[in-house]
Short mmCIF file of N, CA and C in Angstrom, two decimals:
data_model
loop_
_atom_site.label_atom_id
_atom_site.label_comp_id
_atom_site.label_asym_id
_atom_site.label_seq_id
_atom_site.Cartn_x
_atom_site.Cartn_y
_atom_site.Cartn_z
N UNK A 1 58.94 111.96 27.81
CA UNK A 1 57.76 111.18 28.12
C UNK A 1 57.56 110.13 27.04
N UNK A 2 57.14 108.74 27.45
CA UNK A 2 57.40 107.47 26.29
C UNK A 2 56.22 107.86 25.64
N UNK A 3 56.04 107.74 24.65
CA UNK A 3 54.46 107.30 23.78
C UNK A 3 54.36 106.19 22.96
N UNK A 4 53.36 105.80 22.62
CA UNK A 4 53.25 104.71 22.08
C UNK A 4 52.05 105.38 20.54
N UNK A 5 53.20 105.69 19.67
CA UNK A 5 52.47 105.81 17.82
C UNK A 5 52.90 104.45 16.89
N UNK A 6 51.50 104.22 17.31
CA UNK A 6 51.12 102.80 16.35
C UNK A 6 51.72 101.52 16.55
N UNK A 7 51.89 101.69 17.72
CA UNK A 7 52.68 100.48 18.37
C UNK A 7 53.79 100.75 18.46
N UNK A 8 54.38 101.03 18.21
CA UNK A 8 56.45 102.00 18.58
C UNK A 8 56.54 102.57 19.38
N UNK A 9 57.14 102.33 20.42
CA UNK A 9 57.67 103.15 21.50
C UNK A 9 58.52 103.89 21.25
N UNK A 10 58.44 105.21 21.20
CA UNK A 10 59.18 106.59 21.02
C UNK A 10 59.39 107.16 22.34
N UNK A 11 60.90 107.85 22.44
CA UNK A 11 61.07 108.30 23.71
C UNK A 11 61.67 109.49 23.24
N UNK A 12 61.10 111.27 23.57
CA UNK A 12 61.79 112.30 22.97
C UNK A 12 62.38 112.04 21.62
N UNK A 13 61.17 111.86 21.05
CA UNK A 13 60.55 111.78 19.32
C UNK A 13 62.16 110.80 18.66
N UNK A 14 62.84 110.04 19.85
CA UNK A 14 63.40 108.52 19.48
C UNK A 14 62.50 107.56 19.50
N UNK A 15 62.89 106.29 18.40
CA UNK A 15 62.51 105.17 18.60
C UNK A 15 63.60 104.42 19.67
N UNK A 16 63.05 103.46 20.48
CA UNK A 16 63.42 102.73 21.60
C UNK A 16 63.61 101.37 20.61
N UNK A 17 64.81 100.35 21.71
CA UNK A 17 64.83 99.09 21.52
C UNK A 17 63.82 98.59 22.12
N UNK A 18 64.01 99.03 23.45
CA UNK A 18 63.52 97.88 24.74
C UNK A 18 62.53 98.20 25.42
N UNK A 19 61.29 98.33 25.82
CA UNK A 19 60.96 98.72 27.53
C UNK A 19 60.46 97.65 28.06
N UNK A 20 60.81 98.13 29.48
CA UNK A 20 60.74 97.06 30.50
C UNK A 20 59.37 97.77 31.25
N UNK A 21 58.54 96.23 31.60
CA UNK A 21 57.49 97.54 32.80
C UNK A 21 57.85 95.99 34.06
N UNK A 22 58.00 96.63 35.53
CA UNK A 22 58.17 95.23 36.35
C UNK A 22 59.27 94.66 35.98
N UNK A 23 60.36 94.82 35.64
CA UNK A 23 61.33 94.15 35.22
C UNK A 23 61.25 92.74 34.84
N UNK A 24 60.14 92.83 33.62
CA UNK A 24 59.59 92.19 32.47
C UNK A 24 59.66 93.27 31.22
N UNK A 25 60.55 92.24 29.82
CA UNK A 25 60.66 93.43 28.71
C UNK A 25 58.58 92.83 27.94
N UNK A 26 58.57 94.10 27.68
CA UNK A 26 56.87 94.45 27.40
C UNK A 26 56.62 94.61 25.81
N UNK A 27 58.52 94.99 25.21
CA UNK A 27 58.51 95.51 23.41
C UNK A 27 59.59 95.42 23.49
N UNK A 28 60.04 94.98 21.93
CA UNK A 28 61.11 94.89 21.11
C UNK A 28 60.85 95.53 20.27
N UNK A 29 61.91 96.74 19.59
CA UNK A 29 61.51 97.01 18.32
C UNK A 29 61.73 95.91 17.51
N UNK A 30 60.76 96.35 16.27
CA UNK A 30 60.80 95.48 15.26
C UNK A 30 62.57 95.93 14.40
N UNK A 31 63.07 95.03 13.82
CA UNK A 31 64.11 95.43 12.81
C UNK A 31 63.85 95.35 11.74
N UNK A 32 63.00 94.72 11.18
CA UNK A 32 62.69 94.31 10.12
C UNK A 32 61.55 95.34 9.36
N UNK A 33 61.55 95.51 8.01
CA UNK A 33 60.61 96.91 7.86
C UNK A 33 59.19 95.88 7.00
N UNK A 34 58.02 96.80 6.32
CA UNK A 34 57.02 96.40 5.97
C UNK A 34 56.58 94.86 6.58
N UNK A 35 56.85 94.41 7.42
CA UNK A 35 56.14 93.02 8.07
C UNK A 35 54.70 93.56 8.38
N UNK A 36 53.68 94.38 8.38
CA UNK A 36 52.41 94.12 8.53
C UNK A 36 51.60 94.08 7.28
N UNK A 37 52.42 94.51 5.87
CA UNK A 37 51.95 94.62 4.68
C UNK A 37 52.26 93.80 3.62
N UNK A 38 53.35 93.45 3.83
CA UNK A 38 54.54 92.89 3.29
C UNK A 38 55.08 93.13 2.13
N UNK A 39 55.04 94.73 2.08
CA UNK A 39 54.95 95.36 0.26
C UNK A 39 55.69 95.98 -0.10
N UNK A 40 57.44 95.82 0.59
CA UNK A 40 58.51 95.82 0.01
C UNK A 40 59.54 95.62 1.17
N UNK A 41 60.30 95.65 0.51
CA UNK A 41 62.18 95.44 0.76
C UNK A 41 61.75 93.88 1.66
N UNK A 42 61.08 93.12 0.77
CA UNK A 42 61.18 91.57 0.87
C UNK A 42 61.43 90.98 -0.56
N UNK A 43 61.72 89.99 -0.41
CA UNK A 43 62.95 89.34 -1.95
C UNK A 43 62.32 87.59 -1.57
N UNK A 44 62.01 86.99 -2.68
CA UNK A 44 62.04 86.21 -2.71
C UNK A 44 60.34 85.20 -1.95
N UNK A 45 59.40 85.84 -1.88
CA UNK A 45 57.91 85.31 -1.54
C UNK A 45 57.55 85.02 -2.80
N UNK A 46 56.98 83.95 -2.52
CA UNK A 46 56.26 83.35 -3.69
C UNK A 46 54.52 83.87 -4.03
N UNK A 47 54.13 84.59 -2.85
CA UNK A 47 53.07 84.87 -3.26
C UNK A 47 52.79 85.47 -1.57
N UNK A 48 52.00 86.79 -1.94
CA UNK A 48 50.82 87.66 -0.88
C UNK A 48 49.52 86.97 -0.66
N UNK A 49 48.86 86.86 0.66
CA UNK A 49 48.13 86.53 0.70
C UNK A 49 47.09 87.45 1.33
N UNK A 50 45.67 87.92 1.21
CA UNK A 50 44.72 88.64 1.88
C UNK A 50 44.12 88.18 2.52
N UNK A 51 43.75 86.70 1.56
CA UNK A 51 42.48 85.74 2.33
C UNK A 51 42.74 84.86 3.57
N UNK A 52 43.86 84.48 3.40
CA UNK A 52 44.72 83.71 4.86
C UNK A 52 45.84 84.87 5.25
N UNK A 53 44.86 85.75 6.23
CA UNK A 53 45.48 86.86 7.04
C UNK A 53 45.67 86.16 8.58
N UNK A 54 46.33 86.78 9.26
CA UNK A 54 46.52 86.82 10.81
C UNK A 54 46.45 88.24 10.76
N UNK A 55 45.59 88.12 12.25
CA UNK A 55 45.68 89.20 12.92
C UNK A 55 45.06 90.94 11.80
N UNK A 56 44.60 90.36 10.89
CA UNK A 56 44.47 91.75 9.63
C UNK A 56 45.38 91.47 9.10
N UNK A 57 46.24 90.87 8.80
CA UNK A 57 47.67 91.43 8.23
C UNK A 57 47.96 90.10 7.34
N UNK A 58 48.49 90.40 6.21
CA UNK A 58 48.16 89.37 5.25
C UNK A 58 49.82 88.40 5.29
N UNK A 59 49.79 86.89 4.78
CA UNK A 59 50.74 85.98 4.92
C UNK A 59 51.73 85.95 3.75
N UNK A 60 52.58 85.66 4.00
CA UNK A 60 53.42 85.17 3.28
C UNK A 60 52.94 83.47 2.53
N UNK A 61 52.90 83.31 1.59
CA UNK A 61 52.35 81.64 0.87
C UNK A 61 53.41 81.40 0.44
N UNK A 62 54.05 80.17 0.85
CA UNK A 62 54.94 79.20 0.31
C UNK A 62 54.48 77.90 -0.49
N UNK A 63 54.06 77.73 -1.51
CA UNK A 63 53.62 77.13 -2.17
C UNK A 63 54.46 75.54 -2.64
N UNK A 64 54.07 74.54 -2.09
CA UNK A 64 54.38 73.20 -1.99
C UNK A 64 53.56 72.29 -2.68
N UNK A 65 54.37 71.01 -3.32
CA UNK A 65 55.56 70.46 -2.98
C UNK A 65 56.74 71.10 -3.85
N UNK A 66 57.77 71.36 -2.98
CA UNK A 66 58.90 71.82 -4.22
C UNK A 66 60.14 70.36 -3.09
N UNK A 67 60.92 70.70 -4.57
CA UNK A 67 62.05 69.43 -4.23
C UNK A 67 63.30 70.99 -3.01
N UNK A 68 62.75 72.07 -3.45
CA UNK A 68 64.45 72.91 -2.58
C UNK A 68 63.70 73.45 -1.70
N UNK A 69 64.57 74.25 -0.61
CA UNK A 69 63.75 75.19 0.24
C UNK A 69 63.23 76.42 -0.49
N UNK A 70 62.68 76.69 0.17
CA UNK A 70 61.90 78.40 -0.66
C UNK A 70 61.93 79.65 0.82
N UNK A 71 63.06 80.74 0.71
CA UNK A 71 63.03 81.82 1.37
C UNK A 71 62.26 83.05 1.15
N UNK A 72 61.87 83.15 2.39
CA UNK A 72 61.47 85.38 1.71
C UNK A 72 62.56 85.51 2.01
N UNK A 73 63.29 86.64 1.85
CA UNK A 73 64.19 87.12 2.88
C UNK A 73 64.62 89.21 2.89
N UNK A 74 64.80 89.60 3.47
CA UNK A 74 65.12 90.86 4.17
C UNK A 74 66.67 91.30 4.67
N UNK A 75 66.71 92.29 3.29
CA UNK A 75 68.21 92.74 3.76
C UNK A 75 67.90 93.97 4.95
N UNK A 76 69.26 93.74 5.24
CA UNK A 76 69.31 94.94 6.84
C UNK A 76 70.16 95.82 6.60
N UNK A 77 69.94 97.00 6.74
CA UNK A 77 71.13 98.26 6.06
C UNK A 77 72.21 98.05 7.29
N UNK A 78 73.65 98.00 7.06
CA UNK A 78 74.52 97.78 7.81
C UNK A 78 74.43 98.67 9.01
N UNK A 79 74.81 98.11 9.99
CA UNK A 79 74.46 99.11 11.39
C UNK A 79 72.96 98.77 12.15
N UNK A 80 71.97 97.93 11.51
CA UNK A 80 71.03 97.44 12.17
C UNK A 80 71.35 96.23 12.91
N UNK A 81 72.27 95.36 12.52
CA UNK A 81 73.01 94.18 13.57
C UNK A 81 73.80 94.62 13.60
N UNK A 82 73.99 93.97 14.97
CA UNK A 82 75.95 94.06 15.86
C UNK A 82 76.56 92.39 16.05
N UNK A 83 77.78 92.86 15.48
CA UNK A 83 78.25 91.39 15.32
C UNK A 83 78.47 90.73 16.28
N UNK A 84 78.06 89.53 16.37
CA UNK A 84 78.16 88.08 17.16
C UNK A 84 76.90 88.68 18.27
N UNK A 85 75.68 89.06 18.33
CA UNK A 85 74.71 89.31 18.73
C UNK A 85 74.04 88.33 18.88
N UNK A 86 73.02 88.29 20.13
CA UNK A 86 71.65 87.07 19.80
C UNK A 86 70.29 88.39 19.50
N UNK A 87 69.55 87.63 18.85
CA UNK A 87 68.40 88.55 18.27
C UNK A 87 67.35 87.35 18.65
N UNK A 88 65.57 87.65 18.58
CA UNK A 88 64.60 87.01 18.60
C UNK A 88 64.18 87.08 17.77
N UNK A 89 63.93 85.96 16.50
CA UNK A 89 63.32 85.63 15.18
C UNK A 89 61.56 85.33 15.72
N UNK A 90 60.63 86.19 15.50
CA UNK A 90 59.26 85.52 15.56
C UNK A 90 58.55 85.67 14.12
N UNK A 91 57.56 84.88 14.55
CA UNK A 91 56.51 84.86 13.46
C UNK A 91 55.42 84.03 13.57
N UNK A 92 54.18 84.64 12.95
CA UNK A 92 52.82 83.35 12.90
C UNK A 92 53.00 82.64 11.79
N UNK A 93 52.81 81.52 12.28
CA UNK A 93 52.42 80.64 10.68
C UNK A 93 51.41 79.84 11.02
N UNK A 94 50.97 78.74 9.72
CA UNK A 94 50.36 77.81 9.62
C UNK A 94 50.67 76.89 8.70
N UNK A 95 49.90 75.70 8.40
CA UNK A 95 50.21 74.92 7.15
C UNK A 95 48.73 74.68 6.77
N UNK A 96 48.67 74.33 5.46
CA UNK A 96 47.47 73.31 4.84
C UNK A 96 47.59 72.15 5.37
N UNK A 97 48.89 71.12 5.97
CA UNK A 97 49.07 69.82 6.33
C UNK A 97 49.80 70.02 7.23
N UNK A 98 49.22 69.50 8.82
CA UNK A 98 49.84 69.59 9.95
C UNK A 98 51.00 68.59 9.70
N UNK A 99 52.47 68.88 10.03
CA UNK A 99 53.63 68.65 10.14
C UNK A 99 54.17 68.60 9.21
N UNK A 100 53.49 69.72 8.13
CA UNK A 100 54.71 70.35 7.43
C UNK A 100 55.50 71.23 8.14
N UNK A 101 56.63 72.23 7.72
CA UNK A 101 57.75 72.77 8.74
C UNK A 101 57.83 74.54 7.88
N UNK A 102 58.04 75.55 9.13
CA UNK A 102 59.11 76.72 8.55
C UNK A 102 60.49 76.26 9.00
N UNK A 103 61.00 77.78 8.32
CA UNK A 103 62.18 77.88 8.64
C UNK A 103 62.79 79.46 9.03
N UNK A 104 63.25 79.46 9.75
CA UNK A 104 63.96 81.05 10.12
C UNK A 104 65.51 80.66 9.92
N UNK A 105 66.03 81.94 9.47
CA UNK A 105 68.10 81.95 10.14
C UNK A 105 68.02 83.45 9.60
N UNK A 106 69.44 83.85 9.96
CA UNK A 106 70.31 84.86 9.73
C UNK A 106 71.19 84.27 8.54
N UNK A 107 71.37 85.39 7.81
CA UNK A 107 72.72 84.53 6.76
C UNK A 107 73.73 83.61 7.74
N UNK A 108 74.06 82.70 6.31
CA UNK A 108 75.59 81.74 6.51
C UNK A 108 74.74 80.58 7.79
N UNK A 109 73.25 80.71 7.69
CA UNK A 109 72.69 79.19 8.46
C UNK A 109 73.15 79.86 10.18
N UNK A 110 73.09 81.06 10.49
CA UNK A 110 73.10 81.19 11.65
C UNK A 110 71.39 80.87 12.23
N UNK A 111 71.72 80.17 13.20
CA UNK A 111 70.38 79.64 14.07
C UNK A 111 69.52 79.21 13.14
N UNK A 112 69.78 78.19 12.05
CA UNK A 112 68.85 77.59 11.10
C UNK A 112 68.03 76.90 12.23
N UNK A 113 66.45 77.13 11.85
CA UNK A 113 65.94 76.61 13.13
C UNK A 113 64.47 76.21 11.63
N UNK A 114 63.90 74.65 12.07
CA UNK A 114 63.01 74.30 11.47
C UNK A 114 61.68 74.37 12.51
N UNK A 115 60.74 74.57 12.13
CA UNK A 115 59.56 74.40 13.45
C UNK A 115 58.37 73.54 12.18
N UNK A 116 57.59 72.89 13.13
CA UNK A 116 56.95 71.76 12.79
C UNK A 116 55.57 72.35 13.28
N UNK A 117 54.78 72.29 11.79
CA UNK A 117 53.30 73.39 12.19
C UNK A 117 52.52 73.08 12.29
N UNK A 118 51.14 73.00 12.59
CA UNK A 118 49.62 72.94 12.74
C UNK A 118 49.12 73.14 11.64
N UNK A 119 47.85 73.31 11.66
CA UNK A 119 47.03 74.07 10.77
C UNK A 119 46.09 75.02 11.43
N UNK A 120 46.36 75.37 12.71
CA UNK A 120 46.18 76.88 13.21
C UNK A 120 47.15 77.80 13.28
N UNK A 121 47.63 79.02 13.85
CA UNK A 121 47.82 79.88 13.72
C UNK A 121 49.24 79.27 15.18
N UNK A 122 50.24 79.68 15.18
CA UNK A 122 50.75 79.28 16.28
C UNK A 122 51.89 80.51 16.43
N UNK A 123 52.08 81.22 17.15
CA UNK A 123 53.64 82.33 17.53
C UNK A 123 54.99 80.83 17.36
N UNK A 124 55.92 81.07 16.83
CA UNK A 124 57.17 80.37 16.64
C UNK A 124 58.27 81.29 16.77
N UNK A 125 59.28 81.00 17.61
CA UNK A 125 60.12 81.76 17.87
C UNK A 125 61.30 81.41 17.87
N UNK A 126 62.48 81.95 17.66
CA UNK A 126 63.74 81.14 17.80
C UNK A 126 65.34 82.45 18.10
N UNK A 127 66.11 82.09 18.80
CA UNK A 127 67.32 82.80 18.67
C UNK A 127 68.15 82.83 17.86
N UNK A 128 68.80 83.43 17.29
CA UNK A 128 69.55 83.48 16.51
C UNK A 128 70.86 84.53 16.39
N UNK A 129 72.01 83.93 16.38
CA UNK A 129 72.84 84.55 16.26
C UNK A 129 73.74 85.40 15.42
N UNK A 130 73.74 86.77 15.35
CA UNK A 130 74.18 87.29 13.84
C UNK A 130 75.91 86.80 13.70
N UNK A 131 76.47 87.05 12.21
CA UNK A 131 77.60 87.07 11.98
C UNK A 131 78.67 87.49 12.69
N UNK A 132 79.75 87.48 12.98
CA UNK A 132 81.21 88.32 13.34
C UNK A 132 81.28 89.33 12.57
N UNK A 133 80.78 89.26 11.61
CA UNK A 133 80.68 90.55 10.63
C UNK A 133 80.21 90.98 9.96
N UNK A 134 78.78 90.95 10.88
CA UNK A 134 77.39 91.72 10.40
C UNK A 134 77.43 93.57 10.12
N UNK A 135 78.13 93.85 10.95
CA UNK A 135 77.76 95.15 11.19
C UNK A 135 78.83 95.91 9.82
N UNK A 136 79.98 95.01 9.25
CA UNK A 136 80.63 95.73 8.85
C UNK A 136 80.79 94.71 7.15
N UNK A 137 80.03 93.73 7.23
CA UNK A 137 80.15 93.35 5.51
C UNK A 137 78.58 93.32 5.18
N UNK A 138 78.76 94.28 4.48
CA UNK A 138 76.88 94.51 3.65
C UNK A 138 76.37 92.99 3.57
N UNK A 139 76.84 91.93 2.87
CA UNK A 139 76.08 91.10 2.50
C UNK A 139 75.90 89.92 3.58
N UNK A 140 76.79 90.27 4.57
CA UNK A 140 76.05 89.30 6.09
C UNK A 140 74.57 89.89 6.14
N UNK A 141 74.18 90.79 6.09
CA UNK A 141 72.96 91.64 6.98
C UNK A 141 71.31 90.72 6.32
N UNK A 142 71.48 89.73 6.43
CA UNK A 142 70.33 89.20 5.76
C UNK A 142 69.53 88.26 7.08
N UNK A 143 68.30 87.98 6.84
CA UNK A 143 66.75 87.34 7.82
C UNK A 143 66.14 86.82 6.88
N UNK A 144 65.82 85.65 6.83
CA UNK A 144 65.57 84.58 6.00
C UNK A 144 64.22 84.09 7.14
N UNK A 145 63.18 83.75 6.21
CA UNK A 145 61.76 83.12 6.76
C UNK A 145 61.19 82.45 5.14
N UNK A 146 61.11 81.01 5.49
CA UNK A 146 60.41 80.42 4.71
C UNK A 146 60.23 78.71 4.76
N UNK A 147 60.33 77.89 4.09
CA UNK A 147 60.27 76.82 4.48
C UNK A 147 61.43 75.33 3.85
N UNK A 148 61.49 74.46 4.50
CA UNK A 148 62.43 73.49 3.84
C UNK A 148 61.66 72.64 3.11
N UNK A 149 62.80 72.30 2.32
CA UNK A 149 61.89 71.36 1.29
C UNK A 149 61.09 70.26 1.90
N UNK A 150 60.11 69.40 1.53
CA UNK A 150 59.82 68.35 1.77
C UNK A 150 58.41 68.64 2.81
N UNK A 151 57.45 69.65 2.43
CA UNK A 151 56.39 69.77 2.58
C UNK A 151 55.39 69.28 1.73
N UNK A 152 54.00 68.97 2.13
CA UNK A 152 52.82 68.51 1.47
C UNK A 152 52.19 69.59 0.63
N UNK A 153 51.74 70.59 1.47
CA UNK A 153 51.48 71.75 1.09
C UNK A 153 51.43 73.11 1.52
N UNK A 154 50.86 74.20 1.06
CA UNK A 154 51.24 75.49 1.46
C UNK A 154 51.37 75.65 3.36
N UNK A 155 52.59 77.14 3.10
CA UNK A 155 52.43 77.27 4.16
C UNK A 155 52.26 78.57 4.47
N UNK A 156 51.83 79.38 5.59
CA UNK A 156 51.50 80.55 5.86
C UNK A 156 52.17 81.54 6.89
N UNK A 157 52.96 82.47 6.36
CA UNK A 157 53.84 83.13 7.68
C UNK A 157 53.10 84.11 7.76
N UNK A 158 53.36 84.81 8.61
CA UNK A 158 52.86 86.16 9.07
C UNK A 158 53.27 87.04 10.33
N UNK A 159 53.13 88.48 10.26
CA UNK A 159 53.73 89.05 11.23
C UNK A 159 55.63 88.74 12.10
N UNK A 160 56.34 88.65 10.51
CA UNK A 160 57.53 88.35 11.22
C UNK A 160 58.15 89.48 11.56
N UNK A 161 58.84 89.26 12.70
CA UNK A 161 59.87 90.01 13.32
C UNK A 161 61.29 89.46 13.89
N UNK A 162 62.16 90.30 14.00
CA UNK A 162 63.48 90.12 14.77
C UNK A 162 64.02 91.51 15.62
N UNK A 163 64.30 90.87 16.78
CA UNK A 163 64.51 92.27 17.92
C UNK A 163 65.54 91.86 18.14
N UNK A 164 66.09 92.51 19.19
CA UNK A 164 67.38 92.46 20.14
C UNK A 164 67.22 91.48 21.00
N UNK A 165 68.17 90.86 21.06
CA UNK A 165 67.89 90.48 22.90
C UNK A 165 66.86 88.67 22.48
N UNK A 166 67.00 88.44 23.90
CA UNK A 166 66.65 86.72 23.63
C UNK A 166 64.94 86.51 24.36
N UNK A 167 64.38 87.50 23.97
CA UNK A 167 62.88 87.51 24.82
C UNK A 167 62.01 88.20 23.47
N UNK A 168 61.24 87.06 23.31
CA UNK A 168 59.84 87.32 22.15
C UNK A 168 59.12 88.57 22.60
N UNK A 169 58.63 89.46 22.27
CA UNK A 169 57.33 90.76 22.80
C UNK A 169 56.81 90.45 21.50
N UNK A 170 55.67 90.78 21.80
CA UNK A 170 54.49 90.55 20.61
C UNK A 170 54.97 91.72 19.20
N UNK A 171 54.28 91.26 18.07
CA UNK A 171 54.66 91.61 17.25
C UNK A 171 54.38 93.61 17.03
N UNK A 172 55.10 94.18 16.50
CA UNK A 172 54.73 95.57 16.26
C UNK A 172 55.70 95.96 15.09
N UNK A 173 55.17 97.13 14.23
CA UNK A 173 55.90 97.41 13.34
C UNK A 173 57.20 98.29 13.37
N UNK A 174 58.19 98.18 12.29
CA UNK A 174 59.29 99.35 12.81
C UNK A 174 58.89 100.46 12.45
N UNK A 175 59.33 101.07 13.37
CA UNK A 175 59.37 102.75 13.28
C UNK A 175 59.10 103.23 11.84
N UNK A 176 60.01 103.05 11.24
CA UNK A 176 59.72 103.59 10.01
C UNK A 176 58.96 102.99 9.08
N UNK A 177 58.14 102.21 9.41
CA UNK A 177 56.95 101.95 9.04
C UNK A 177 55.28 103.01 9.47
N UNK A 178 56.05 103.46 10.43
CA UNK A 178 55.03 104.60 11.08
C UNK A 178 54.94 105.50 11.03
N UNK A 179 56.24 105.70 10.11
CA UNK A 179 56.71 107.78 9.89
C UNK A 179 57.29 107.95 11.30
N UNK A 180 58.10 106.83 12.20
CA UNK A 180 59.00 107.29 13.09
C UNK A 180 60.35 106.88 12.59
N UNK A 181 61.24 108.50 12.54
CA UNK A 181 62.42 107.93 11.80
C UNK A 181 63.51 107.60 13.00
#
């Protein structure tokens, strides 16, 4: 019987990739771990934010103008991608100056994708394709979220995720973020 603890779909005390309700997918697991807190196994944020939250859940601050890009980024224990895969990169952001930009990829600039922001809150999404040899060289396994150079000022991510498969479902945490192993 499916349940739903804390947003994770568990099926016979498994975590699930996919469900479909109507043959519409409804959830993706998340792959990515601590995205509602953001209070570890992330590398490279320039700063937590409380006060510019989405959703409760506090942002990532990229702090601008810098002359280089600036990444968070998230290693993946080998065996969480399968090589030459498409995955769904999401996330909320914002800016202090509408048409400043994020950025999402997979290592080695797979699906380097720039998006061009507001200064509200907007879902951004993009595909992305993992390595030929994700699943079997440790240092492919990387998810990169942050921004390219040549912004005005800060910018704000939040609630990122990457699933399987080429269809956004709203954001939820991984399993083992929930005490589902």
């Amino acid at each position: 019987m499916p349940t739903i603890n804390g947003r994770v779909c568990v099926v016979n005390s498994t975590p699930v990739d996919k469900v479909f309700s109507n043959g519409r997918q409804v959830y993706g697991r998340n792959l990515l771990t601590n995205t509602g807190d953001l209070s570890a196994n992330w590398s490279g944020i320039t700063s937590i934010s409380t006060t510019t939250e989405y959703n409760g859940h506090p942002s990532m601050v990229f702090t601008l103008p810098t002359s280089t890009q600036q990444l968070a980024n998230q290693h993946l224990s080998l065996g969480i991608l399968q090589n030459s895969t498409q995955y769904t990169a999401s996330f909320w952001a914002k800016a202090d100056n509408a048409g400043d930009k994020a950025h999402i990829e997979l290592w080695g600039g797979n699906g380097n994708t720039n998006f061009v922001l507001t200064t509200d809150w907007v879902l951004y999404t993009a595909i992305v394709t993992s390595a030929s040899d994700v699943n079997t060289n440790n240092s492919h396994s990387w998810c990169y979220f942050g921004v390219p150079s040549g912004n005005k000022g800060n910018v704000y991510i939040a609630e990122p995720k990457l699933e399987i498969g080429t269809t956004a479902t709203p954001w939820s945490p991984a399993p083992e973020d929930v005490g589902v192993k």
